[in-house]
Short mmCIF file of C-alpha atoms in Angstrom, two decimals:
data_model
loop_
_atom_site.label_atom_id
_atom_site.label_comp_id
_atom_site.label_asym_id
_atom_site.label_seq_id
_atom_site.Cartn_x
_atom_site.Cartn_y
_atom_site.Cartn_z
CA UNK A 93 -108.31 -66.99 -28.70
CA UNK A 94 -104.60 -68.21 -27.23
CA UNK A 95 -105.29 -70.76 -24.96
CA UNK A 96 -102.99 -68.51 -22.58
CA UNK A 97 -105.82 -66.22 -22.26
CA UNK A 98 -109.03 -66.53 -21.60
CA UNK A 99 -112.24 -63.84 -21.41
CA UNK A 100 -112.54 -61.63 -18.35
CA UNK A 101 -114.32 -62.16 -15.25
CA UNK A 102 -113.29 -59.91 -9.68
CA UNK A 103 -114.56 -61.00 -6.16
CA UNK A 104 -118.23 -60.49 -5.58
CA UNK A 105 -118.78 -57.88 -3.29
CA UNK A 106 -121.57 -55.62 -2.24
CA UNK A 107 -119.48 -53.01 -0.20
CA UNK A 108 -119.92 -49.59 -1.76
CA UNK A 109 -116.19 -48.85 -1.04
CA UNK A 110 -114.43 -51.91 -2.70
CA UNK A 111 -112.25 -50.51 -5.94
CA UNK A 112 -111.71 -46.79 -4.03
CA UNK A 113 -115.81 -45.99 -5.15
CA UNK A 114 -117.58 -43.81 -2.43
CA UNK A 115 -120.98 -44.35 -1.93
CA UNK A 116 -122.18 -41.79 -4.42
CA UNK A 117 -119.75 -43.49 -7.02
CA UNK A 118 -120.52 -46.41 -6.34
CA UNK A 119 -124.49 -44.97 -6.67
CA UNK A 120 -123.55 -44.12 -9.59
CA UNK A 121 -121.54 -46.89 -11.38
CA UNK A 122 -124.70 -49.38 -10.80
CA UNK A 123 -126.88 -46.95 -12.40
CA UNK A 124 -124.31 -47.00 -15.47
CA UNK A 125 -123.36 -50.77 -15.37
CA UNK A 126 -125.71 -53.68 -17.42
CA UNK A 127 -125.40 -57.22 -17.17
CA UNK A 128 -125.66 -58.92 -20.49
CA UNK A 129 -127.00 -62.24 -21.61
CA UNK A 130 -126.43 -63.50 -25.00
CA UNK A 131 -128.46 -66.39 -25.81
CA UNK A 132 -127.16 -68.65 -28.56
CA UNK A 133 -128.14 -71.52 -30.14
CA UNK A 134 -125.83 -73.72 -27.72
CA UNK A 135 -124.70 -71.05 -25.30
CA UNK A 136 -125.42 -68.56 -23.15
CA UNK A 137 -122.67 -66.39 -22.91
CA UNK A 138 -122.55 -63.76 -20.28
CA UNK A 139 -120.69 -60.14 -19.95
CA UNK A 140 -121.06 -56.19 -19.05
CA UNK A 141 -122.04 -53.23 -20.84
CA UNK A 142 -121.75 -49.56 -19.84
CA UNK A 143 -123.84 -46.72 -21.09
CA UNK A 144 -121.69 -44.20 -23.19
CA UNK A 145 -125.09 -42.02 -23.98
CA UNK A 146 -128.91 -42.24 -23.20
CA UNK A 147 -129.31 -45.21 -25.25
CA UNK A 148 -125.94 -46.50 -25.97
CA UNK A 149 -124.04 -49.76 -24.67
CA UNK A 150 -120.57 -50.95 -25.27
CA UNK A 151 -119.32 -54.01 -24.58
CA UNK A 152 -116.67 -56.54 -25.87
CA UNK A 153 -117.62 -58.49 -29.72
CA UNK A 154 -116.94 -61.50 -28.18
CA UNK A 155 -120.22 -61.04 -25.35
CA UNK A 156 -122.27 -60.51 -28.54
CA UNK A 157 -120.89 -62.62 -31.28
CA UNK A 158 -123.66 -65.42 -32.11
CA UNK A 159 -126.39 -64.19 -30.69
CA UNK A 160 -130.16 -64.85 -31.27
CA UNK A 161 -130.97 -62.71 -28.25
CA UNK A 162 -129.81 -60.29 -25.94
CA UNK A 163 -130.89 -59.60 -22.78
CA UNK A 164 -129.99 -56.90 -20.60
CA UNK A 165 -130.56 -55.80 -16.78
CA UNK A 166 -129.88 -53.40 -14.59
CA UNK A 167 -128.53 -54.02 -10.88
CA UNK A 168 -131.99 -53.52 -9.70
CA UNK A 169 -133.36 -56.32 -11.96
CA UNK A 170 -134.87 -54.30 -14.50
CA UNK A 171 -135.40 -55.55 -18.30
CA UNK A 172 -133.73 -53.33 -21.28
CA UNK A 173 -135.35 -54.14 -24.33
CA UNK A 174 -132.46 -53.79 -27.64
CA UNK A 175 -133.12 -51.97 -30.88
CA UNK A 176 -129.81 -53.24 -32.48
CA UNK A 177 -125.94 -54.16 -31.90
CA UNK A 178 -123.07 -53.64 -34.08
CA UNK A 179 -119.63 -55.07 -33.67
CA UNK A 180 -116.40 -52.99 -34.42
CA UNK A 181 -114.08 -54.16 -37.80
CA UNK A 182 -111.31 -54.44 -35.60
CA UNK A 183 -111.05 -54.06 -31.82
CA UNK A 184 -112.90 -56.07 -29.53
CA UNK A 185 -115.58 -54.24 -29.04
CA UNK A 186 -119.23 -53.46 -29.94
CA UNK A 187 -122.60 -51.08 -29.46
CA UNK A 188 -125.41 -52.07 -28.18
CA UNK A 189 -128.93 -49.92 -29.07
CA UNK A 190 -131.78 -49.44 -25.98
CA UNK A 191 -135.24 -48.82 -26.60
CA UNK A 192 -135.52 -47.01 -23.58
CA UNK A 193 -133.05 -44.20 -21.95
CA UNK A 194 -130.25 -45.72 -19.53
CA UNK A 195 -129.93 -44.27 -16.12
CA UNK A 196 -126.47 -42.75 -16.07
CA UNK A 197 -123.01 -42.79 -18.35
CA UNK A 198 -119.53 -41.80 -17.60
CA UNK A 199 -117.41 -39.17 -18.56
CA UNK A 200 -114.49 -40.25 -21.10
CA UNK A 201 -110.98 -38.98 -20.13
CA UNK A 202 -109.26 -37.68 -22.71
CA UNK A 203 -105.89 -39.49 -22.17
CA UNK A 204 -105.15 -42.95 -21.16
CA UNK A 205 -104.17 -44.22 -18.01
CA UNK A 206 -100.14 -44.15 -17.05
CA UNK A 207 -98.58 -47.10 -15.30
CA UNK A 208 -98.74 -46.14 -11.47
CA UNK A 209 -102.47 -44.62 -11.84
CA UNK A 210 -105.22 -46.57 -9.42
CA UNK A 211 -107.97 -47.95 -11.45
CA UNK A 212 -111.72 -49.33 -10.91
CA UNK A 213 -113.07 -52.00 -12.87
CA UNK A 214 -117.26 -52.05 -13.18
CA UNK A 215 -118.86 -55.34 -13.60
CA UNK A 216 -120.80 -58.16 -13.08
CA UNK A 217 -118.35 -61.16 -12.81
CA UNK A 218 -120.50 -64.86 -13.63
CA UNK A 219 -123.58 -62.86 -14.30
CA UNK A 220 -123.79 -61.83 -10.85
CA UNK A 221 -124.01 -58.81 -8.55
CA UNK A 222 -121.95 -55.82 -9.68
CA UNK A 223 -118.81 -55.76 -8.50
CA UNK A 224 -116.61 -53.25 -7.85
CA UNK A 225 -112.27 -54.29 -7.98
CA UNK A 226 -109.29 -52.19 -7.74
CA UNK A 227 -105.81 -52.08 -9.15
CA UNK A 228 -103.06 -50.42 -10.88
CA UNK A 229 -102.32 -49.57 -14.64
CA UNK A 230 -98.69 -51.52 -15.08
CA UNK A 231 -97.58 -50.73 -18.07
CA UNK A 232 -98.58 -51.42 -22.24
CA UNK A 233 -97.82 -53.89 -24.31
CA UNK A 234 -98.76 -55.00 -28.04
CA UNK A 235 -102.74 -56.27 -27.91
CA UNK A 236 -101.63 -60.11 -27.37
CA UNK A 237 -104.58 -61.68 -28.92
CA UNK A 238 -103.85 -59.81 -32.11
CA UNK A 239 -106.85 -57.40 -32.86
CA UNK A 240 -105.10 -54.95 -34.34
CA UNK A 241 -105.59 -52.95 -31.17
CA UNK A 242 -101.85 -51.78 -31.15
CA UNK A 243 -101.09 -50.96 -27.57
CA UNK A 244 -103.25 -52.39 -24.80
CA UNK A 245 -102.93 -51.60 -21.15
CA UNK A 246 -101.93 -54.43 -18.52
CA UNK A 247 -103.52 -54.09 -14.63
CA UNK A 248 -103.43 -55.94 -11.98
CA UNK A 249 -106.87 -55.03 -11.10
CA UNK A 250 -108.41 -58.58 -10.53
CA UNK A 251 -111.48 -59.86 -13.25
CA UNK A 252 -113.77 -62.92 -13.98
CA UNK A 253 -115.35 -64.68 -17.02
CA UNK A 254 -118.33 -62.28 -16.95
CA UNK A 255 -117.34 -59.28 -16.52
CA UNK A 256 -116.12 -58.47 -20.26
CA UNK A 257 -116.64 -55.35 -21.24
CA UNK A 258 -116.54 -53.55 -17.93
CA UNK A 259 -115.79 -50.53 -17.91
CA UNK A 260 -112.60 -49.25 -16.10
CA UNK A 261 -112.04 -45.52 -14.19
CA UNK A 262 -109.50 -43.44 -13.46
CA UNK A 263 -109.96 -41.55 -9.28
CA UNK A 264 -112.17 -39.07 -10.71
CA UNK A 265 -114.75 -41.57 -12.36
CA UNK A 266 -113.87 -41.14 -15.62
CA UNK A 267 -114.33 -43.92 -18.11
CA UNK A 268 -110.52 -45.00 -19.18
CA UNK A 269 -110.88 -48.30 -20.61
CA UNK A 270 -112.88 -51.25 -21.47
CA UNK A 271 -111.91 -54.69 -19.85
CA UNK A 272 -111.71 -57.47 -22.95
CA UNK A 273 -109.28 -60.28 -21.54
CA UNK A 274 -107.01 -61.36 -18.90
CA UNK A 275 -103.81 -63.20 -18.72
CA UNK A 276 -103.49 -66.70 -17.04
CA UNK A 277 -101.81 -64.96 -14.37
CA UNK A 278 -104.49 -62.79 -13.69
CA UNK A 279 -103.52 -59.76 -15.39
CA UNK A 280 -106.37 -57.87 -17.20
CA UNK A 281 -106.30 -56.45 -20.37
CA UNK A 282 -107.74 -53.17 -21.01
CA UNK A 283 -108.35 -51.35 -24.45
CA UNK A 284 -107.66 -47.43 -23.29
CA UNK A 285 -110.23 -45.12 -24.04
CA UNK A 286 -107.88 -43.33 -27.07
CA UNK A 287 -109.00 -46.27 -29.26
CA UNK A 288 -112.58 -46.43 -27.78
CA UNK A 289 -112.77 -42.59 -28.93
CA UNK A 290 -110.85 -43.32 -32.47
CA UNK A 291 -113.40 -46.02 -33.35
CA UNK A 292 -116.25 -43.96 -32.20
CA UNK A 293 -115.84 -41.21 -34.29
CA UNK A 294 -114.81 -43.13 -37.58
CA UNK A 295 -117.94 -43.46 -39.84
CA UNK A 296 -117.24 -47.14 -40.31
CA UNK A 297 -116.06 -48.05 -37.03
CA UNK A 298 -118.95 -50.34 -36.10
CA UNK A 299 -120.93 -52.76 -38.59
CA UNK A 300 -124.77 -54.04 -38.18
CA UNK A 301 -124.83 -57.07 -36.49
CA UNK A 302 -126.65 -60.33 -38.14
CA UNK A 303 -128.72 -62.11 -35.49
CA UNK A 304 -127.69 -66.08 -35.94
CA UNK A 305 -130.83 -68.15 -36.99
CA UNK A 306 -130.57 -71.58 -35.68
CA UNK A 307 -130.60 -74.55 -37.31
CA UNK A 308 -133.57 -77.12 -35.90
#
């Protein structure tokens, strides 16, 4: 990664109307929000998931990538055992398999954000409580850390090393985008949901992931 950028993380809060969320959305995001723990052989690295379906995850490939466990919570503390995770061939992104249903899932808008529209970033910044941030969509730009995303969406909407692959909503609560970097100004970079939906429907859009063994 470009040492100008550097993986996501937004000021903890527990007020149910930080990032424009009522209380019912806000209800609702922590039921759809998961912290994530990847447990390496050196490293722990840690990120956000959202459910998409009863027992689907995404998240970024970079919360996942050399993993010998994951681990996954809910805001109310509550283990999620994993079945399986696959990462996307291109994108930064990946799935994440549940053993058991997840609580809630989001809508996905049809069309991407414009520059002007308020936004909500879900998350849980440092591995800590979810966290709620708001901001506006600025304006595209060519994915800068070269994932053959094509366009990417810039925001101002504020994140932290954590909360990769949170999942960003339009004012309705619709899901429409996932959170995968920031800038070192503090601009966050957002894939839009068009490529989310693109690589979820292609056959081949997500391979198996290996689990790392470590070396002893």
């Amino acid at each position: 990664m470009p040492e100008n950028y550097v993986p996501p993380v937004a000021e903890t809060t527990d007020s149910a109307k930080q990032g424009k969320l009522t209380a019912y959305g806000f209800s609702e995001a922590q039921r759809m929000a998961v912290r994530v723990r990847n447990v390496g052989c050196t490293t722990v690295t840690r990120g956000t998931g959202f459910a998409i379906d009863e027992r689907t995850l995404i998240t970024n490939r970079h919360v996942v990538d050399g993993t010998t466990t994951l681990q996954l919570s809910t805001y109310d503390g509550r283990d999620v055992d994993v079945t399986n995770s696959s990462v996307a061939a291109f994108a930064d992104l990946a799935l994440v398999r549940t053993k058991e249903d997840l609580d809630a899932f989001p809508i996905l808008a049809e069309n991407d954000p414009q520059p002007g529209d308020q936004l909500t970033i879900v998350g849980y910044p440092n591995g800590g409580a979810l966290t709620v941030t708001s901001g506006e969509a600025l304006y595209y730009q060519q994915d800068p850390l070269e994932e053959n995303l094509g366009e990417v969406l810039v925001s101002d909407a504020e994140v932290e090393r954590g909360s990769s692959g949170s999942a960003v909503l339009d004012s309705e609560g619709r899901l429409v985008g996932v959170v995968y970097a920031k800038s070192n100004t503090g601009h966050s970079f957002i894939i839009p949901v068009s490529s989310l939906l693109t690589i979820l429907a292609g056959a081949e859009g997500f391979n198996a992931q290996k689990t790392t063994t470590c070396n002893r």
